[in-house]
Tab-separated table of C-alpha atoms in Angstrom:
chain	number	residue	atom	x	y	z
A	24	MET	CA	-2.638	-24.497	27.678
A	25	GLU	CA	-4.325	-27.813	26.515
A	26	LYS	CA	-4.458	-31.203	28.191
A	27	HIS	CA	-2.373	-33.548	27.385
A	28	VAL	CA	-1.823	-37.436	27.882
A	29	SER	CA	1.708	-39.233	26.565
A	30	GLU	CA	0.015	-42.668	25.104
A	31	ALA	CA	-3.528	-42.749	23.113
A	32	GLY	CA	-3.910	-46.288	23.216
A	33	PHE	CA	-2.059	-49.519	24.725
A	34	SER	CA	-1.620	-52.725	23.627
A	35	PRO	CA	-2.587	-56.118	26.305
A	36	GLU	CA	0.668	-56.560	26.533
A	37	GLN	CA	1.215	-53.115	28.436
A	38	ILE	CA	-1.801	-54.081	30.603
A	39	ASP	CA	-1.068	-56.749	32.623
A	40	THR	CA	-3.836	-56.998	35.527
A	41	THR	CA	-2.450	-60.572	36.704
A	42	ARG	CA	0.285	-59.163	38.221
A	43	PRO	CA	0.019	-56.872	41.298
A	44	HIS	CA	1.415	-53.480	41.167
A	45	PRO	CA	1.984	-50.856	43.748
A	46	ALA	CA	-0.211	-47.767	42.492
A	47	ARG	CA	-3.234	-50.421	42.408
A	48	MET	CA	-2.198	-51.745	45.792
A	49	TYR	CA	-1.919	-48.363	47.048
A	50	ASP	CA	-5.284	-47.293	45.675
A	51	TYR	CA	-6.814	-50.571	47.441
A	52	TYR	CA	-4.977	-49.417	51.218
A	53	LEU	CA	-6.627	-46.068	50.254
A	54	GLY	CA	-10.274	-48.011	50.312
A	55	GLY	CA	-10.106	-47.860	46.417
A	56	LYS	CA	-11.814	-49.695	43.171
A	57	ASP	CA	-9.292	-49.540	40.793
A	58	ASN	CA	-7.677	-52.812	41.647
A	59	TYR	CA	-7.547	-56.459	40.176
A	60	GLU	CA	-7.911	-59.765	42.286
A	61	ALA	CA	-4.005	-59.765	41.879
A	62	ASP	CA	-3.482	-56.400	43.040
A	63	ARG	CA	-5.712	-56.855	46.254
A	64	ASP	CA	-4.919	-60.204	46.898
A	65	ALA	CA	-1.255	-59.075	47.716
A	66	ALA	CA	-2.332	-56.128	49.560
A	67	GLU	CA	-4.426	-58.282	51.828
A	68	ARG	CA	-1.423	-60.625	52.377
A	69	ILE	CA	0.435	-57.356	53.268
A	70	LEU	CA	-2.129	-55.820	55.518
A	71	THR	CA	-2.396	-59.491	57.524
A	72	ALA	CA	1.929	-59.446	57.977
A	73	LEU	CA	1.636	-55.311	58.294
A	74	PRO	CA	-1.796	-53.931	59.643
A	75	ASP	CA	-0.580	-50.458	59.990
A	76	VAL	CA	0.381	-49.778	56.354
A	77	GLY	CA	-3.095	-48.905	55.514
A	78	ILE	CA	-3.161	-46.506	58.044
A	79	THR	CA	0.674	-44.862	56.925
A	80	ALA	CA	-0.993	-45.073	52.986
A	81	ARG	CA	-3.510	-42.483	54.257
A	82	SER	CA	-1.323	-39.961	56.263
A	83	ASN	CA	0.869	-40.217	53.483
A	84	ARG	CA	-2.112	-39.097	51.863
A	85	ASP	CA	-3.132	-36.364	54.085
A	86	PHE	CA	1.025	-35.649	54.379
A	87	MET	CA	0.694	-34.667	50.361
A	88	HIS	CA	-2.121	-32.622	51.062
A	89	ARG	CA	-0.223	-30.290	53.512
A	90	ALA	CA	2.996	-30.058	51.291
A	91	VAL	CA	1.188	-29.069	48.586
A	92	ARG	CA	-0.489	-26.133	50.365
A	93	THR	CA	3.062	-25.329	51.475
A	94	VAL	CA	5.323	-24.726	48.587
A	95	VAL	CA	2.164	-23.512	46.291
A	96	SER	CA	1.841	-20.760	49.232
A	97	ASN	CA	5.466	-20.245	48.873
A	98	GLY	CA	4.489	-19.436	45.004
A	99	VAL	CA	5.687	-22.316	43.015
A	100	ARG	CA	3.716	-22.670	40.365
A	101	GLN	CA	4.763	-25.956	38.280
A	102	ILE	CA	5.016	-29.362	39.900
A	103	ILE	CA	5.997	-32.628	38.373
A	104	ASP	CA	4.467	-35.531	40.632
A	105	ILE	CA	6.456	-38.794	39.786
A	106	GLY	CA	4.717	-41.821	40.886
A	107	THR	CA	1.083	-40.261	40.848
A	108	GLY	CA	-0.695	-43.784	41.181
A	109	ILE	CA	-4.167	-44.344	40.474
A	110	PRO	CA	-6.186	-40.989	40.715
A	111	THR	CA	-8.080	-40.103	44.111
A	112	SER	CA	-9.267	-37.038	44.724
A	113	PRO	CA	-8.428	-34.544	45.706
A	114	ASN	CA	-5.545	-35.367	43.435
A	115	THR	CA	-2.301	-32.707	42.906
A	116	HIS	CA	-3.938	-30.452	40.839
A	117	GLU	CA	-6.842	-29.625	42.738
A	118	VAL	CA	-5.260	-29.087	45.937
A	119	ALA	CA	-2.210	-26.542	44.721
A	120	ARG	CA	-5.244	-24.870	42.746
A	121	GLN	CA	-7.029	-24.182	45.862
A	122	VAL	CA	-4.223	-21.578	46.648
A	123	ASP	CA	-3.762	-20.764	43.038
A	124	SER	CA	-5.836	-22.049	39.985
A	125	GLN	CA	-2.957	-21.670	37.400
A	126	VAL	CA	-0.953	-23.775	38.717
A	127	ARG	CA	0.729	-26.568	36.116
A	128	VAL	CA	1.123	-30.590	37.032
A	129	ALA	CA	2.760	-33.107	34.627
A	130	TYR	CA	1.830	-35.700	36.422
A	131	VAL	CA	4.198	-39.211	35.887
A	132	ASP	CA	3.272	-42.883	36.447
A	133	ASN	CA	4.956	-45.799	34.743
A	134	ASP	CA	1.270	-48.142	35.120
A	135	PRO	CA	-0.803	-47.862	31.763
A	136	ILE	CA	-3.866	-48.041	33.854
A	137	VAL	CA	-3.365	-45.032	35.627
A	138	ALA	CA	-2.604	-43.784	32.612
A	139	ALA	CA	-6.431	-44.647	31.467
A	140	TYR	CA	-7.644	-43.054	33.816
A	141	ALA	CA	-5.883	-39.365	33.537
A	142	GLY	CA	-7.624	-38.288	30.917
A	143	ALA	CA	-11.236	-38.091	33.445
A	144	LYS	CA	-9.116	-37.185	36.657
A	145	LEU	CA	-5.834	-35.760	35.800
A	146	THR	CA	-5.913	-33.780	33.333
A	147	ASN	CA	-9.248	-32.587	32.006
A	148	SER	CA	-9.199	-29.316	33.796
A	149	GLY	CA	-6.500	-28.253	31.520
A	150	ASN	CA	-2.894	-26.996	32.454
A	151	ALA	CA	-2.218	-30.709	33.745
A	152	GLY	CA	-0.167	-33.703	31.563
A	153	PHE	CA	0.575	-36.945	32.083
A	154	VAL	CA	3.570	-39.143	31.179
A	155	LEU	CA	3.887	-42.546	31.152
A	156	ALA	CA	7.712	-43.269	32.464
A	157	ASP	CA	9.212	-44.826	34.849
A	158	ILE	CA	11.291	-43.010	37.540
A	159	ARG	CA	14.269	-45.318	36.787
A	160	GLU	CA	14.642	-43.605	33.764
A	161	PRO	CA	14.755	-39.886	34.812
A	162	ALA	CA	16.103	-38.178	31.411
A	163	GLU	CA	12.912	-39.362	29.774
A	164	ILE	CA	10.534	-37.701	32.554
A	165	LEU	CA	12.083	-34.442	32.338
A	166	ASP	CA	12.811	-34.075	28.425
A	167	HIS	CA	9.792	-35.595	27.897
A	168	PRO	CA	7.237	-32.965	25.094
A	169	VAL	CA	5.036	-33.067	28.089
A	170	THR	CA	6.815	-32.135	30.945
A	171	LYS	CA	8.461	-29.729	28.753
A	172	GLU	CA	5.637	-27.974	27.715
A	173	LEU	CA	4.093	-27.960	30.969
A	174	ILE	CA	6.897	-26.754	33.079
A	175	ASP	CA	9.447	-23.761	32.463
A	176	PHE	CA	13.368	-24.874	34.648
A	177	ASP	CA	13.560	-21.407	34.337
A	178	GLU	CA	11.364	-21.004	36.925
A	179	PRO	CA	10.815	-22.872	40.466
A	180	VAL	CA	9.323	-26.113	40.622
A	181	ALA	CA	8.298	-28.506	43.000
A	182	LEU	CA	8.938	-31.777	42.406
A	183	MET	CA	6.859	-34.714	44.091
A	184	LEU	CA	8.294	-37.868	45.131
A	185	LEU	CA	5.534	-39.922	47.403
A	186	ALA	CA	6.058	-43.128	48.569
A	187	VAL	CA	7.756	-44.124	45.108
A	188	LEU	CA	11.641	-43.949	46.539
A	189	HIS	CA	11.084	-47.185	48.268
A	190	PHE	CA	10.138	-48.900	45.436
A	191	VAL	CA	13.606	-47.750	43.805
A	192	THR	CA	16.202	-50.242	45.441
A	193	ASP	CA	20.009	-49.081	46.260
A	194	ALA	CA	21.011	-51.304	43.554
A	195	GLU	CA	18.950	-50.006	40.871
A	196	GLY	CA	20.565	-46.338	41.881
A	197	ALA	CA	18.236	-44.239	43.415
A	198	SER	CA	20.695	-41.279	45.356
A	199	ASP	CA	21.701	-41.033	41.235
A	200	ILE	CA	18.458	-41.123	40.669
A	201	VAL	CA	16.689	-37.821	42.582
A	202	ARG	CA	20.201	-35.995	42.089
A	203	THR	CA	19.445	-36.423	37.861
A	204	LEU	CA	15.801	-35.258	38.684
A	205	THR	CA	16.885	-32.361	41.134
A	206	GLU	CA	19.752	-31.084	39.011
A	207	ARG	CA	17.863	-29.197	36.377
A	208	LEU	CA	15.512	-27.680	39.355
A	209	PRO	CA	16.239	-24.295	40.070
A	210	ALA	CA	17.385	-21.935	42.942
A	211	GLY	CA	14.130	-21.609	44.662
A	212	SER	CA	12.196	-25.063	43.598
A	213	HIS	CA	10.984	-27.187	46.318
A	214	LEU	CA	11.204	-31.383	46.800
A	215	ILE	CA	8.513	-33.351	48.452
A	216	LEU	CA	9.518	-36.512	49.490
A	217	SER	CA	7.532	-39.307	51.430
A	218	HIS	CA	9.328	-43.282	52.103
A	219	ALA	CA	8.013	-45.654	53.570
A	220	THR	CA	10.637	-46.984	56.940
A	221	SER	CA	10.665	-49.690	59.768
A	222	ASP	CA	12.437	-47.025	62.270
A	223	PHE	CA	9.027	-46.557	64.491
A	224	ASN	CA	8.029	-50.509	64.128
A	225	ARG	CA	9.923	-52.965	63.934
A	226	ASN	CA	8.429	-56.348	63.213
A	227	ASP	CA	8.531	-59.369	61.225
A	228	GLY	CA	6.411	-57.767	59.059
A	229	PHE	CA	8.498	-56.665	57.210
A	230	GLY	CA	10.322	-59.294	56.126
A	231	GLN	CA	7.277	-60.571	54.883
A	232	VAL	CA	5.974	-57.196	53.162
A	233	ALA	CA	9.074	-56.999	51.333
A	234	LYS	CA	8.945	-60.725	50.026
A	235	VAL	CA	5.562	-59.690	48.757
A	236	TYR	CA	6.909	-56.710	46.579
A	237	ASN	CA	10.243	-58.349	45.701
A	238	GLU	CA	8.705	-61.617	44.438
A	239	GLU	CA	5.253	-61.121	42.540
A	240	SER	CA	4.580	-57.378	42.224
A	241	THR	CA	6.108	-54.806	39.700
A	242	ALA	CA	8.596	-53.271	41.538
A	243	SER	CA	10.820	-54.619	44.800
A	244	ALA	CA	10.637	-52.725	48.056
A	245	GLN	CA	13.702	-51.266	50.129
A	246	TRP	CA	12.897	-49.467	53.517
A	247	ARG	CA	15.225	-46.897	54.392
A	248	THR	CA	16.465	-44.980	57.826
A	249	GLY	CA	15.663	-41.398	58.473
A	250	GLU	CA	19.559	-40.929	57.806
A	251	GLU	CA	19.507	-42.343	54.936
A	252	ILE	CA	16.184	-40.847	53.457
A	253	SER	CA	17.585	-37.532	54.702
A	254	ALA	CA	20.239	-37.978	52.316
A	255	PHE	CA	17.779	-37.695	49.329
A	256	PHE	CA	17.879	-33.746	50.305
A	257	GLU	CA	21.389	-33.443	49.104
A	258	GLY	CA	21.118	-29.588	47.811
A	259	PHE	CA	18.242	-28.867	49.828
A	260	ASP	CA	17.686	-27.056	52.791
A	261	LEU	CA	14.732	-29.094	54.680
A	262	LEU	CA	11.437	-26.696	55.655
A	263	GLU	CA	10.659	-26.671	59.601
A	264	PRO	CA	9.851	-29.407	61.004
A	265	GLY	CA	12.537	-31.122	58.631
A	266	LEU	CA	12.167	-34.514	57.831
A	267	VAL	CA	9.708	-36.272	60.377
A	268	GLN	CA	6.986	-38.832	60.488
A	269	LEU	CA	4.676	-38.080	58.612
A	270	PRO	CA	1.696	-36.561	61.207
A	271	LEU	CA	4.253	-34.380	62.311
A	272	TRP	CA	4.705	-32.727	59.251
A	273	ARG	CA	2.952	-29.135	59.487
A	274	PRO	CA	-0.371	-30.711	61.202
A	275	ASP	CA	-3.446	-28.792	60.890
A	276	GLY	CA	-5.361	-31.644	63.573
A	277	PRO	CA	-4.308	-33.592	66.018
A	278	VAL	CA	-1.454	-35.309	66.396
A	279	PRO	CA	-1.324	-38.732	67.130
A	280	SER	CA	1.020	-40.097	69.921
A	281	GLY	CA	2.368	-42.989	71.695
A	282	ALA	CA	1.532	-46.666	70.392
A	283	SER	CA	-1.171	-44.933	68.035
A	284	LEU	CA	1.927	-42.785	66.549
A	285	ARG	CA	4.300	-45.659	65.407
A	286	GLN	CA	1.174	-46.964	63.491
A	287	HIS	CA	2.395	-44.186	60.946
A	288	MET	CA	5.131	-46.123	59.813
A	289	GLY	CA	6.564	-42.998	56.800
A	290	TYR	CA	8.593	-40.100	56.770
A	291	GLY	CA	7.522	-36.815	55.318
A	292	GLY	CA	9.852	-33.604	54.645
A	293	VAL	CA	9.773	-30.511	51.940
A	294	GLY	CA	13.129	-29.125	50.849
A	295	VAL	CA	13.846	-25.893	49.005
A	296	LYS	CA	17.322	-25.321	46.679
């Protein structure tokens, strides 16, 4: 199967480096270099208000590795990764293909700059494609020609929503969006989901972080409780150990505890339909 990127080029209006974007800010939290002054400035103010954001970003990345290996080991051979972000190796297809070399991946992000990296870092090995689309338009993602060529909805699919739903507010219809994305998935499909929360570490910094995202970046932020996040798994049975703090989901090394564990401000879980 050939590699695919959804757009050949972008107008200057599409590539706005003057406004912080969550994907590029996340890249900065991870220590990456693919970000711009506006992203770094906003990210630094967030890290000043809530230093554990950086720790949480890294634990989210580690959770992704473990979750992808799990679903592929369970027999899934096709993945839709929504909210891909700036490519950071190992990417989803690289992790998946450590288990099975034939896994197909449709990457999705709404940042044209992420798309600019896709050909070199995500789709160059084949059996992978990139869709420039926004999670707020789920039907557009599912019906995109790249998605349709890569993903067979008659076979189990792993849908990845990692650290993306906290940028979709209830007013924007977060629950309906997830329902639209999952209703076409056949039995045996998996939902990999992670989400930021203030459940474990309550301080005034969360309000300051939300203000930066809501007033300056390209997406608003909404923290949710564990109960609210669990609701996104409607129609899915959670795999053990359920929806838990990121480092506690099937750890493959030492697990933090006490104050160190509270620094990981996110839930992660995997469900099977």
